[in-house]
Amino acid sequence: MQEQAIAWRHAGDDIGVVPTMGALHAGHDSLVTRARSENQRVIVTIFVNPAQFGPNEDFERYPRPFDQDRARLEALGVDAIFHPPVDQIYPPAFKTRVDPGPLADVLEGKSRPGHFAGVLTVVLKLFNLTQPKRAYFGQKDFQQVVLVRQLVRDFGLPVRIVAVPTVRHPDGLAMSSRNVYLDPGQRQLAPTLQQALTEAARAFTAGETDPLRLEGLARGRLAAAQGLAVDYVALVDGATLSRPERAIPGSVLAVAVKLGSIRLIDNVVLGAERL
Ligand code: PAF
């Protein structure tokens, strides 16, 4: 992959990369479409990265419908699909890991220790193998976007990180490869996340700027739904991930819940809500 990517760059082509773990859905399509519109070459990586899964997480059962994914990407006109085996990314002698620092210990990182070290390590390697000018990530995983931008800044990588708005089902549930795990009852409850975010975002638009009150509104809505356990509801600064004194446009309200053993996340950028 790397030789092909270097040849494209030498020929003057910009490469856009869309890193994924496969099980592609309309959210991924929007990343690819955006990449297609901004670059001469588009590479999609499909790699279920063992390093970002905790010991009790779903690495083994993570969906891997590769033939379906390939057909979908061919229809979208990508130039290359990079689908390496685990030992190409992590050969036996592989030793180095990226330490993402303190922003990886909050929100998702608090419940998933080591997750972002695994993400940044593989993203750094995928960037080296695919030589992108631009890389496309979904806004749903907003903490991931913040940490990938930090990686790019800290290591001086010549890659622009493009965050693409979340794509939703008609009932508001954010698209996610893990939605296939939801049973019919859980699937009915899942749009509560978006409803909770919308309620708080509307209150912000109406003038409420107290972070605790905004969090409380979302938490109240989630707590009213039986069968859904709240992990966190956090109003944070979109860059530092700390709670601001007052919510401002650009602050992010992020939520994570568990429906049985299935963890769902979602967020809204205040003042820019397009839920
Ligand atoms: O968002 C994902 O699918 C993964 O975290 C990524 C960026 C492909 C790294 O494995």
PDB file of C-alpha atoms and ligand atoms in Angstrom:
ATOM      1  CA  MET A   1       0.000   0.000   0.000  1.00  0.00           C
ATOM      2  CA  GLN A   2       2.753   2.425   0.996  1.00  0.00           C
ATOM      3  CA  GLU A   3       4.597   2.172  -2.358  1.00  0.00           C
ATOM      4  CA  GLN A   4       1.399   2.842  -4.297  1.00  0.00           C
ATOM      5  CA  ALA A   5       0.566   5.794  -2.032  1.00  0.00           C
ATOM      6  CA  ILE A   6       4.052   7.289  -2.413  1.00  0.00           C
ATOM      7  CA  ALA A   7       3.800   6.920  -6.217  1.00  0.00           C
ATOM      8  CA  TRP A   8       0.463   8.779  -6.202  1.00  0.00           C
ATOM      9  CA  ARG A   9       1.912  11.562  -4.076  1.00  0.00           C
ATOM     10  CA  HIS A  10       4.978  11.837  -6.380  1.00  0.00           C
ATOM     11  CA  ALA A  11       2.605  12.122  -9.346  1.00  0.00           C
ATOM     12  CA  GLY A  12       1.066  15.143  -7.598  1.00  0.00           C
ATOM     13  CA  ASP A  13      -2.163  13.482  -6.464  1.00  0.00           C
ATOM     14  CA  ASP A  14      -3.668  14.366  -3.085  1.00  0.00           C
ATOM     15  CA  ILE A  15      -4.697  11.302  -1.096  1.00  0.00           C
ATOM     16  CA  GLY A  16      -7.685  11.291   1.226  1.00  0.00           C
ATOM     17  CA  VAL A  17      -7.808   8.415   3.701  1.00  0.00           C
ATOM     18  CA  VAL A  18     -10.862   7.127   5.528  1.00  0.00           C
ATOM     19  CA  PRO A  19      -9.748   4.857   8.388  1.00  0.00           C
ATOM     20  CA  THR A  20     -12.478   2.360   9.364  1.00  0.00           C
ATOM     21  CA  MET A  21     -12.984  -0.952  11.085  1.00  0.00           C
ATOM     22  CA  GLY A  22     -15.405  -2.069   8.361  1.00  0.00           C
ATOM     23  CA  ALA A  23     -19.093  -3.015   8.806  1.00  0.00           C
ATOM     24  CA  LEU A  24     -19.701   0.074   6.736  1.00  0.00           C
ATOM     25  CA  HIS A  25     -22.909   2.112   6.835  1.00  0.00           C
ATOM     26  CA  ALA A  26     -24.223   5.440   5.545  1.00  0.00           C
ATOM     27  CA  GLY A  27     -22.012   7.315   8.035  1.00  0.00           C
ATOM     28  CA  HIS A  28     -18.920   5.840   6.368  1.00  0.00           C
ATOM     29  CA  ASP A  29     -20.405   6.638   2.946  1.00  0.00           C
ATOM     30  CA  SER A  30     -20.505  10.310   3.883  1.00  0.00           C
ATOM     31  CA  LEU A  31     -16.806  10.210   4.901  1.00  0.00           C
ATOM     32  CA  VAL A  32     -15.881   8.561   1.602  1.00  0.00           C
ATOM     33  CA  THR A  33     -18.037  10.955  -0.437  1.00  0.00           C
ATOM     34  CA  ARG A  34     -16.410  13.929   1.253  1.00  0.00           C
ATOM     35  CA  ALA A  35     -12.938  12.454   0.666  1.00  0.00           C
ATOM     36  CA  ARG A  36     -13.844  11.750  -2.973  1.00  0.00           C
ATOM     37  CA  SER A  37     -14.843  15.390  -3.483  1.00  0.00           C
ATOM     38  CA  GLU A  38     -11.579  16.794  -2.068  1.00  0.00           C
ATOM     39  CA  ASN A  39      -8.820  14.467  -3.290  1.00  0.00           C
ATOM     40  CA  GLN A  40      -7.585  12.860  -6.495  1.00  0.00           C
ATOM     41  CA  ARG A  41      -7.130   9.524  -4.691  1.00  0.00           C
ATOM     42  CA  VAL A  42      -9.191   7.951  -1.922  1.00  0.00           C
ATOM     43  CA  ILE A  43      -7.987   5.064   0.229  1.00  0.00           C
ATOM     44  CA  VAL A  44     -10.299   3.368   2.725  1.00  0.00           C
ATOM     45  CA  THR A  45      -8.635   1.263   5.399  1.00  0.00           C
ATOM     46  CA  ILE A  46     -10.546  -1.628   6.948  1.00  0.00           C
ATOM     47  CA  PHE A  47      -8.812  -2.983  10.018  1.00  0.00           C
ATOM     48  CA  VAL A  48     -10.419  -4.197  13.230  1.00  0.00           C
ATOM     49  CA  ASN A  49      -7.661  -2.983  15.505  1.00  0.00           C
ATOM     50  CA  PRO A  50      -7.111  -5.348  18.441  1.00  0.00           C
ATOM     51  CA  ALA A  51      -5.070  -2.717  20.311  1.00  0.00           C
ATOM     52  CA  GLN A  52      -8.093  -0.474  20.934  1.00  0.00           C
ATOM     53  CA  PHE A  53     -10.333  -3.156  22.464  1.00  0.00           C
ATOM     54  CA  GLY A  54     -10.291  -3.910  26.196  1.00  0.00           C
ATOM     55  CA  PRO A  55     -10.079  -7.525  27.401  1.00  0.00           C
ATOM     56  CA  ASN A  56     -13.870  -7.725  27.973  1.00  0.00           C
ATOM     57  CA  GLU A  57     -14.877  -5.831  24.845  1.00  0.00           C
ATOM     58  CA  ASP A  58     -16.237  -7.073  21.528  1.00  0.00           C
ATOM     59  CA  PHE A  59     -13.082  -7.601  19.435  1.00  0.00           C
ATOM     60  CA  GLU A  60     -13.914 -11.231  18.583  1.00  0.00           C
ATOM     61  CA  ARG A  61     -17.537 -10.622  17.675  1.00  0.00           C
ATOM     62  CA  TYR A  62     -17.065  -7.235  15.967  1.00  0.00           C
ATOM     63  CA  PRO A  63     -18.871  -7.583  12.573  1.00  0.00           C
ATOM     64  CA  ARG A  64     -16.533  -8.240   9.602  1.00  0.00           C
ATOM     65  CA  PRO A  65     -18.701  -8.336   6.438  1.00  0.00           C
ATOM     66  CA  PHE A  66     -15.741  -7.722   4.118  1.00  0.00           C
ATOM     67  CA  ASP A  67     -17.344  -8.732   0.807  1.00  0.00           C
ATOM     68  CA  GLN A  68     -20.280  -6.400   1.448  1.00  0.00           C
ATOM     69  CA  ASP A  69     -17.910  -3.584   2.445  1.00  0.00           C
ATOM     70  CA  ARG A  70     -15.822  -4.039  -0.699  1.00  0.00           C
ATOM     71  CA  ALA A  71     -18.905  -3.880  -2.955  1.00  0.00           C
ATOM     72  CA  ARG A  72     -20.081  -0.735  -1.169  1.00  0.00           C
ATOM     73  CA  LEU A  73     -16.700   0.977  -1.574  1.00  0.00           C
ATOM     74  CA  GLU A  74     -16.382  -0.024  -5.226  1.00  0.00           C
ATOM     75  CA  ALA A  75     -19.788   1.574  -5.851  1.00  0.00           C
ATOM     76  CA  LEU A  76     -18.486   4.755  -4.203  1.00  0.00           C
ATOM     77  CA  GLY A  77     -15.479   4.769  -6.533  1.00  0.00           C
ATOM     78  CA  VAL A  78     -12.586   4.511  -4.068  1.00  0.00           C
ATOM     79  CA  ASP A  79      -9.088   4.031  -5.512  1.00  0.00           C
ATOM     80  CA  ALA A  80      -7.884   1.480  -2.972  1.00  0.00           C
ATOM     81  CA  ILE A  81      -9.095  -0.568  -0.027  1.00  0.00           C
ATOM     82  CA  PHE A  82      -6.358  -1.373   2.475  1.00  0.00           C
ATOM     83  CA  HIS A  83      -7.406  -4.437   4.472  1.00  0.00           C
ATOM     84  CA  PRO A  84      -4.251  -5.737   6.159  1.00  0.00           C
ATOM     85  CA  PRO A  85      -4.004  -8.836   8.340  1.00  0.00           C
ATOM     86  CA  VAL A  86      -3.231  -8.186  12.019  1.00  0.00           C
ATOM     87  CA  ASP A  87       0.416  -9.285  11.716  1.00  0.00           C
ATOM     88  CA  GLN A  88       1.077  -6.755   8.937  1.00  0.00           C
ATOM     89  CA  ILE A  89       0.169  -3.927  11.326  1.00  0.00           C
ATOM     90  CA  TYR A  90       1.530  -5.617  14.452  1.00  0.00           C
ATOM     91  CA  PRO A  91       4.321  -8.017  13.430  1.00  0.00           C
ATOM     92  CA  PRO A  92       5.832 -10.051  16.289  1.00  0.00           C
ATOM     93  CA  ALA A  93       8.646  -7.506  16.783  1.00  0.00           C
ATOM     94  CA  PHE A  94       6.226  -4.542  17.104  1.00  0.00           C
ATOM     95  CA  LYS A  95       6.955  -2.654  20.340  1.00  0.00           C
ATOM     96  CA  THR A  96       6.209   1.095  20.099  1.00  0.00           C
ATOM     97  CA  ARG A  97       2.948   2.618  21.316  1.00  0.00           C
ATOM     98  CA  VAL A  98       1.627   6.159  21.259  1.00  0.00           C
ATOM     99  CA  ASP A  99       0.882   7.600  24.718  1.00  0.00           C
ATOM    100  CA  PRO A 100      -2.096   9.941  24.188  1.00  0.00           C
ATOM    101  CA  GLY A 101      -1.705  11.758  27.528  1.00  0.00           C
ATOM    102  CA  PRO A 102      -4.412  13.030  29.880  1.00  0.00           C
ATOM    103  CA  LEU A 103      -7.166  13.756  27.342  1.00  0.00           C
ATOM    104  CA  ALA A 104      -7.402   9.995  26.866  1.00  0.00           C
ATOM    105  CA  ASP A 105      -8.315   9.433  30.520  1.00  0.00           C
ATOM    106  CA  VAL A 106     -11.658  11.259  30.501  1.00  0.00           C
ATOM    107  CA  LEU A 107     -15.085  10.499  28.955  1.00  0.00           C
ATOM    108  CA  GLU A 108     -14.640   7.388  26.774  1.00  0.00           C
ATOM    109  CA  GLY A 109     -11.117   6.818  28.062  1.00  0.00           C
ATOM    110  CA  LYS A 110     -12.326   6.575  31.663  1.00  0.00           C
ATOM    111  CA  SER A 111     -14.532   3.593  30.814  1.00  0.00           C
ATOM    112  CA  ARG A 112     -12.145   2.199  28.208  1.00  0.00           C
ATOM    113  CA  PRO A 113      -8.581   2.365  29.594  1.00  0.00           C
ATOM    114  CA  GLY A 114      -5.967   2.000  26.846  1.00  0.00           C
ATOM    115  CA  HIS A 115      -8.518   2.541  24.082  1.00  0.00           C
ATOM    116  CA  PHE A 116      -7.070   5.777  22.716  1.00  0.00           C
ATOM    117  CA  ALA A 117      -3.466   4.543  22.948  1.00  0.00           C
ATOM    118  CA  GLY A 118      -4.593   1.745  20.629  1.00  0.00           C
ATOM    119  CA  VAL A 119      -6.431   4.158  18.337  1.00  0.00           C
ATOM    120  CA  LEU A 120      -3.550   6.641  18.017  1.00  0.00           C
ATOM    121  CA  THR A 121      -0.969   3.896  17.521  1.00  0.00           C
ATOM    122  CA  VAL A 122      -2.877   2.386  14.606  1.00  0.00           C
ATOM    123  CA  VAL A 123      -3.828   5.773  13.132  1.00  0.00           C
ATOM    124  CA  LEU A 124      -0.166   6.850  13.114  1.00  0.00           C
ATOM    125  CA  LYS A 125       0.801   3.612  11.357  1.00  0.00           C
ATOM    126  CA  LEU A 126      -2.093   3.865   8.868  1.00  0.00           C
ATOM    127  CA  PHE A 127      -1.121   7.460   8.051  1.00  0.00           C
ATOM    128  CA  ASN A 128       2.449   6.328   7.312  1.00  0.00           C
ATOM    129  CA  LEU A 129       1.233   3.489   5.118  1.00  0.00           C
ATOM    130  CA  THR A 130      -1.297   5.567   3.157  1.00  0.00           C
ATOM    131  CA  GLN A 131       0.452   8.981   2.973  1.00  0.00           C
ATOM    132  CA  PRO A 132      -2.744  11.073   3.147  1.00  0.00           C
ATOM    133  CA  LYS A 133      -2.994  14.812   2.701  1.00  0.00           C
ATOM    134  CA  ARG A 134      -6.408  14.652   4.418  1.00  0.00           C
ATOM    135  CA  ALA A 135      -7.976  12.116   6.783  1.00  0.00           C
ATOM    136  CA  TYR A 136     -11.703  11.828   7.464  1.00  0.00           C
ATOM    137  CA  PHE A 137     -13.305  10.925  10.797  1.00  0.00           C
ATOM    138  CA  GLY A 138     -16.899  10.958  12.040  1.00  0.00           C
ATOM    139  CA  GLN A 139     -17.978  13.619  14.530  1.00  0.00           C
ATOM    140  CA  LYS A 140     -19.842  10.916  16.505  1.00  0.00           C
ATOM    141  CA  ASP A 141     -16.463   9.839  17.919  1.00  0.00           C
ATOM    142  CA  PHE A 142     -15.597  13.404  18.801  1.00  0.00           C
ATOM    143  CA  GLN A 143     -13.015  12.571  21.498  1.00  0.00           C
ATOM    144  CA  GLN A 144     -11.228  10.450  18.885  1.00  0.00           C
ATOM    145  CA  VAL A 145     -11.168  13.485  16.560  1.00  0.00           C
ATOM    146  CA  VAL A 146      -9.710  15.667  19.355  1.00  0.00           C
ATOM    147  CA  LEU A 147      -6.992  13.106  20.088  1.00  0.00           C
ATOM    148  CA  VAL A 148      -6.117  12.466  16.437  1.00  0.00           C
ATOM    149  CA  ARG A 149      -5.742  16.245  15.984  1.00  0.00           C
ATOM    150  CA  GLN A 150      -3.446  16.275  19.016  1.00  0.00           C
ATOM    151  CA  LEU A 151      -1.393  13.429  17.459  1.00  0.00           C
ATOM    152  CA  VAL A 152      -1.051  15.406  14.224  1.00  0.00           C
ATOM    153  CA  ARG A 153      -0.026  18.558  16.107  1.00  0.00           C
ATOM    154  CA  ASP A 154       2.387  16.876  18.503  1.00  0.00           C
ATOM    155  CA  PHE A 155       4.221  14.876  15.839  1.00  0.00           C
ATOM    156  CA  GLY A 156       4.029  17.494  13.078  1.00  0.00           C
ATOM    157  CA  LEU A 157       2.226  15.147  10.697  1.00  0.00           C
ATOM    158  CA  PRO A 158       1.419  16.723   7.309  1.00  0.00           C
ATOM    159  CA  VAL A 159      -2.227  15.597   7.428  1.00  0.00           C
ATOM    160  CA  ARG A 160      -5.387  17.689   7.726  1.00  0.00           C
ATOM    161  CA  ILE A 161      -8.039  16.068   9.931  1.00  0.00           C
ATOM    162  CA  VAL A 162     -11.546  16.565   8.591  1.00  0.00           C
ATOM    163  CA  ALA A 163     -14.448  15.928  11.007  1.00  0.00           C
ATOM    164  CA  VAL A 164     -17.641  14.982   9.165  1.00  0.00           C
ATOM    165  CA  PRO A 165     -21.126  15.456  10.722  1.00  0.00           C
ATOM    166  CA  THR A 166     -22.861  12.425  12.213  1.00  0.00           C
ATOM    167  CA  VAL A 167     -25.314  10.611   9.944  1.00  0.00           C
ATOM    168  CA  ARG A 168     -28.531   9.481  11.649  1.00  0.00           C
ATOM    169  CA  HIS A 169     -31.347   7.031  11.123  1.00  0.00           C
ATOM    170  CA  PRO A 170     -34.726   8.715  10.507  1.00  0.00           C
ATOM    171  CA  ASP A 171     -35.567   8.321  14.240  1.00  0.00           C
ATOM    172  CA  GLY A 172     -32.397  10.156  15.242  1.00  0.00           C
ATOM    173  CA  LEU A 173     -30.144   7.273  16.283  1.00  0.00           C
ATOM    174  CA  ALA A 174     -26.566   7.940  15.188  1.00  0.00           C
ATOM    175  CA  MET A 175     -25.296   5.400  12.641  1.00  0.00           C
ATOM    176  CA  SER A 176     -22.837   2.964  14.207  1.00  0.00           C
ATOM    177  CA  SER A 177     -21.473  -0.445  13.252  1.00  0.00           C
ATOM    178  CA  ARG A 178     -22.433  -1.597  16.760  1.00  0.00           C
ATOM    179  CA  ASN A 179     -26.150  -0.809  16.264  1.00  0.00           C
ATOM    180  CA  VAL A 180     -26.515  -4.338  14.811  1.00  0.00           C
ATOM    181  CA  TYR A 181     -26.080  -5.685  18.362  1.00  0.00           C
ATOM    182  CA  LEU A 182     -29.285  -3.969  19.576  1.00  0.00           C
ATOM    183  CA  ASP A 183     -32.330  -6.190  20.103  1.00  0.00           C
ATOM    184  CA  PRO A 184     -35.707  -4.721  19.040  1.00  0.00           C
ATOM    185  CA  GLY A 185     -36.455  -3.322  22.525  1.00  0.00           C
ATOM    186  CA  GLN A 186     -33.028  -1.710  22.819  1.00  0.00           C
ATOM    187  CA  ARG A 187     -33.309  -0.367  19.285  1.00  0.00           C
ATOM    188  CA  GLN A 188     -36.528   1.405  20.284  1.00  0.00           C
ATOM    189  CA  LEU A 189     -34.848   2.981  23.307  1.00  0.00           C
ATOM    190  CA  ALA A 190     -31.655   4.015  21.514  1.00  0.00           C
ATOM    191  CA  PRO A 191     -32.981   7.271  19.941  1.00  0.00           C
ATOM    192  CA  THR A 192     -33.377   8.592  23.509  1.00  0.00           C
ATOM    193  CA  LEU A 193     -29.721   9.671  23.297  1.00  0.00           C
ATOM    194  CA  GLN A 194     -30.449  12.061  20.481  1.00  0.00           C
ATOM    195  CA  GLN A 195     -33.660  13.267  22.159  1.00  0.00           C
ATOM    196  CA  ALA A 196     -31.716  14.063  25.347  1.00  0.00           C
ATOM    197  CA  LEU A 197     -29.077  15.970  23.387  1.00  0.00           C
ATOM    198  CA  THR A 198     -31.698  17.873  21.410  1.00  0.00           C
ATOM    199  CA  GLU A 199     -33.509  18.925  24.576  1.00  0.00           C
ATOM    200  CA  ALA A 200     -30.310  20.352  26.074  1.00  0.00           C
ATOM    201  CA  ALA A 201     -29.262  21.962  22.763  1.00  0.00           C
ATOM    202  CA  ARG A 202     -32.645  23.694  22.543  1.00  0.00           C
ATOM    203  CA  ALA A 203     -32.272  24.992  26.094  1.00  0.00           C
ATOM    204  CA  PHE A 204     -28.853  26.382  25.130  1.00  0.00           C
ATOM    205  CA  THR A 205     -30.366  28.099  22.093  1.00  0.00           C
ATOM    206  CA  ALA A 206     -33.038  29.537  24.400  1.00  0.00           C
ATOM    207  CA  GLY A 207     -30.333  31.078  26.625  1.00  0.00           C
ATOM    208  CA  GLU A 208     -29.323  28.423  29.200  1.00  0.00           C
ATOM    209  CA  THR A 209     -25.529  28.415  29.540  1.00  0.00           C
ATOM    210  CA  ASP A 210     -25.031  26.703  32.922  1.00  0.00           C
ATOM    211  CA  PRO A 211     -23.137  23.459  32.101  1.00  0.00           C
ATOM    212  CA  LEU A 212     -24.606  21.605  35.090  1.00  0.00           C
ATOM    213  CA  ARG A 213     -28.169  22.552  34.157  1.00  0.00           C
ATOM    214  CA  LEU A 214     -27.624  21.534  30.526  1.00  0.00           C
ATOM    215  CA  GLU A 215     -26.117  18.223  31.625  1.00  0.00           C
ATOM    216  CA  GLY A 216     -29.015  17.802  34.069  1.00  0.00           C
ATOM    217  CA  LEU A 217     -31.594  18.249  31.312  1.00  0.00           C
ATOM    218  CA  ALA A 218     -29.997  15.548  29.170  1.00  0.00           C
ATOM    219  CA  ARG A 219     -29.448  13.261  32.165  1.00  0.00           C
ATOM    220  CA  GLY A 220     -33.095  13.666  33.227  1.00  0.00           C
ATOM    221  CA  ARG A 221     -34.310  12.627  29.804  1.00  0.00           C
ATOM    222  CA  LEU A 222     -32.017   9.590  29.766  1.00  0.00           C
ATOM    223  CA  ALA A 223     -32.925   8.587  33.327  1.00  0.00           C
ATOM    224  CA  ALA A 224     -36.625   8.548  32.377  1.00  0.00           C
ATOM    225  CA  ALA A 225     -35.950   5.746  29.874  1.00  0.00           C
ATOM    226  CA  GLN A 226     -36.074   2.367  31.620  1.00  0.00           C
ATOM    227  CA  GLY A 227     -33.403  -0.125  30.570  1.00  0.00           C
ATOM    228  CA  LEU A 228     -30.793   2.458  29.731  1.00  0.00           C
ATOM    229  CA  ALA A 229     -27.862   3.049  32.133  1.00  0.00           C
ATOM    230  CA  VAL A 230     -26.071   6.384  31.886  1.00  0.00           C
ATOM    231  CA  ASP A 231     -22.268   6.191  31.850  1.00  0.00           C
ATOM    232  CA  TYR A 232     -21.640   9.923  31.462  1.00  0.00           C
ATOM    233  CA  VAL A 233     -23.285  13.155  30.400  1.00  0.00           C
ATOM    234  CA  ALA A 234     -20.618  15.831  30.032  1.00  0.00           C
ATOM    235  CA  LEU A 235     -20.627  19.384  28.768  1.00  0.00           C
ATOM    236  CA  VAL A 236     -17.052  20.064  27.680  1.00  0.00           C
ATOM    237  CA  ASP A 237     -14.872  22.504  25.816  1.00  0.00           C
ATOM    238  CA  GLY A 238     -14.494  21.134  22.266  1.00  0.00           C
ATOM    239  CA  ALA A 239     -10.678  21.247  22.440  1.00  0.00           C
ATOM    240  CA  THR A 240      -9.637  20.763  26.097  1.00  0.00           C
ATOM    241  CA  LEU A 241     -12.445  18.364  27.083  1.00  0.00           C
ATOM    242  CA  SER A 242     -12.781  20.183  30.426  1.00  0.00           C
ATOM    243  CA  ARG A 243     -16.063  21.636  31.686  1.00  0.00           C
ATOM    244  CA  PRO A 244     -16.248  25.374  30.862  1.00  0.00           C
ATOM    245  CA  GLU A 245     -17.688  27.872  33.363  1.00  0.00           C
ATOM    246  CA  ARG A 246     -20.389  28.691  30.816  1.00  0.00           C
ATOM    247  CA  ALA A 247     -21.462  26.829  27.711  1.00  0.00           C
ATOM    248  CA  ILE A 248     -20.622  28.729  24.528  1.00  0.00           C
ATOM    249  CA  PRO A 249     -21.183  27.970  20.836  1.00  0.00           C
ATOM    250  CA  GLY A 250     -18.733  25.165  20.066  1.00  0.00           C
ATOM    251  CA  SER A 251     -19.028  23.533  23.502  1.00  0.00           C
ATOM    252  CA  VAL A 252     -19.825  19.853  23.149  1.00  0.00           C
ATOM    253  CA  LEU A 253     -22.427  17.901  25.089  1.00  0.00           C
ATOM    254  CA  ALA A 254     -21.377  14.246  25.016  1.00  0.00           C
ATOM    255  CA  VAL A 255     -23.258  11.219  26.330  1.00  0.00           C
ATOM    256  CA  ALA A 256     -22.528   7.532  26.739  1.00  0.00           C
ATOM    257  CA  VAL A 257     -25.058   4.932  27.852  1.00  0.00           C
ATOM    258  CA  LYS A 258     -25.279   1.196  28.181  1.00  0.00           C
ATOM    259  CA  LEU A 259     -28.196  -0.801  26.870  1.00  0.00           C
ATOM    260  CA  GLY A 260     -27.525  -4.197  28.384  1.00  0.00           C
ATOM    261  CA  SER A 261     -23.907  -4.881  27.419  1.00  0.00           C
ATOM    262  CA  ILE A 262     -24.015  -2.512  24.435  1.00  0.00           C
ATOM    263  CA  ARG A 263     -22.416   0.863  24.817  1.00  0.00           C
ATOM    264  CA  LEU A 264     -23.661   3.767  22.700  1.00  0.00           C
ATOM    265  CA  ILE A 265     -22.217   7.272  22.433  1.00  0.00           C
ATOM    266  CA  ASP A 266     -23.430  10.473  20.847  1.00  0.00           C
ATOM    267  CA  ASN A 267     -22.819  14.209  21.096  1.00  0.00           C
ATOM    268  CA  VAL A 268     -23.961  17.610  19.928  1.00  0.00           C
ATOM    269  CA  VAL A 269     -21.899  20.716  19.234  1.00  0.00           C
ATOM    270  CA  LEU A 270     -23.869  23.574  20.815  1.00  0.00           C
ATOM    271  CA  GLY A 271     -24.786  26.391  18.505  1.00  0.00           C
ATOM    272  CA  ALA A 272     -24.088  24.199  15.490  1.00  0.00           C
ATOM    273  CA  GLU A 273     -26.696  21.563  16.160  1.00  0.00           C
ATOM    274  CA  ARG A 274     -27.940  19.779  13.096  1.00  0.00           C
ATOM    275  CA  LEU A 275     -29.460  16.839  14.917  1.00  0.00           C
TER     276      LEU A 275
HETATM  277  O1  PAF B   1     -13.245   5.038  14.360  1.00  0.00           O
HETATM  278  C1  PAF B   1     -12.807   3.917  14.035  1.00  0.00           C
HETATM  279  O2  PAF B   1     -13.419   3.151  13.291  1.00  0.00           O
HETATM  280  C2  PAF B   1     -11.455   3.449  14.596  1.00  0.00           C
HETATM  281  O3  PAF B   1     -11.267   3.926  15.888  1.00  0.00           O
HETATM  282  C3  PAF B   1     -10.276   3.818  13.693  1.00  0.00           C
HETATM  283  C4  PAF B   1     -10.128   5.328  13.567  1.00  0.00           C
HETATM  284  C5  PAF B   1     -10.468   3.196  12.321  1.00  0.00           C
HETATM  285  C6  PAF B   1      -8.970   3.278  14.278  1.00  0.00           C
HETATM  286  O4  PAF B   1      -8.993   1.898  14.386  1.00  0.00           O
END
